[in-house]
Short mmCIF file of C-alpha atoms in Angstrom, two decimals:
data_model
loop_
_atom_site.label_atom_id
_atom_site.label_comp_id
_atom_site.label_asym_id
_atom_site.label_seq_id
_atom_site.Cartn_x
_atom_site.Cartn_y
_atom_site.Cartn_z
CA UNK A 1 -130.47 19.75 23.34
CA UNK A 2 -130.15 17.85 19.84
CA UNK A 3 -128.28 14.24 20.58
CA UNK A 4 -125.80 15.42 17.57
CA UNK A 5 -124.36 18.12 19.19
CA UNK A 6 -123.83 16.49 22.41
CA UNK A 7 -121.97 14.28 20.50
CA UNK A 8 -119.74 16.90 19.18
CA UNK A 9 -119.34 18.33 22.37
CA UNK A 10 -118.13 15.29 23.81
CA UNK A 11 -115.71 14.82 21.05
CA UNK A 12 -114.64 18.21 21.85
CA UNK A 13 -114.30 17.69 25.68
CA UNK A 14 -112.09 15.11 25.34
CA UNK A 15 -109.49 16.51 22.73
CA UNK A 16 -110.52 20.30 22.96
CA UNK A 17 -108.81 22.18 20.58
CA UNK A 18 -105.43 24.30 21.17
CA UNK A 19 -105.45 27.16 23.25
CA UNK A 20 -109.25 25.67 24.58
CA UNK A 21 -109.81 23.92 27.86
CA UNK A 22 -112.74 21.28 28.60
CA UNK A 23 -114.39 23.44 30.37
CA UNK A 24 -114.41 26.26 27.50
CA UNK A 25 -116.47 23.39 25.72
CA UNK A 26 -118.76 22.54 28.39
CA UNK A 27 -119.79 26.56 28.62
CA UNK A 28 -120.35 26.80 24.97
CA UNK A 29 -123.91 27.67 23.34
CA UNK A 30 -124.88 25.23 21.09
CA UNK A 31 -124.50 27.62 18.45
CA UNK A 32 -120.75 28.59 19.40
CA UNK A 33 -120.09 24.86 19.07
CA UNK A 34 -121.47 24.00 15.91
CA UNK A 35 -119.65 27.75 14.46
CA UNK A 36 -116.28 26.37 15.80
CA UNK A 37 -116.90 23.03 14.72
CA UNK A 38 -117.65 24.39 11.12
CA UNK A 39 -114.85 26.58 11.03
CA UNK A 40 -112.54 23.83 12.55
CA UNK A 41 -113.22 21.65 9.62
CA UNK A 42 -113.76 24.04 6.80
CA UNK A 43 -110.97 23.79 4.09
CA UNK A 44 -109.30 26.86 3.70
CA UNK A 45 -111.24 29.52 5.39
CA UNK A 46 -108.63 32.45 4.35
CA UNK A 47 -109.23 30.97 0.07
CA UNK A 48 -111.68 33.18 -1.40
CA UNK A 49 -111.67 31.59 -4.86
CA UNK A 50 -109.83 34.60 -6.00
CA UNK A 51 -107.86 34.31 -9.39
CA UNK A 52 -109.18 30.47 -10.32
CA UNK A 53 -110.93 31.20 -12.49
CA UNK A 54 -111.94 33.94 -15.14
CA UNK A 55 -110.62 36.96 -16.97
CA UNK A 56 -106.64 37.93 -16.31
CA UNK A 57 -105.33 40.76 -17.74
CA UNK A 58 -101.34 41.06 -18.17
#
């Protein structure tokens, strides 16, 4: 197992996230961590980028 994710997985073991249990962490993949991790911290992941930029018409 790569030291980095045990890392992570501690962090999330001791303040797991809502509705998520310690032990939900402990039985994660690696994989399932780092996607919940990512998605966890990503900005906004419901803005698409949609209407920032470009052509409008009125």
């Amino acid at each position: 197992m790569d030291p980095s994710t045990e890392k992570l997985r501690k962090k999330y073991m001791d303040n797991p996230p809502e509705g998520m249990t310690s032990e939900d962490i402990r039985r994660m993949s690696e994989d399932d961590l780092l996607d919940m991790d990512y998605f966890l911290n990503e900005d906004d992941p419901f803005d698409d980028g949609f209407g920032e930029e470009g052509f409008y018409i009125f």
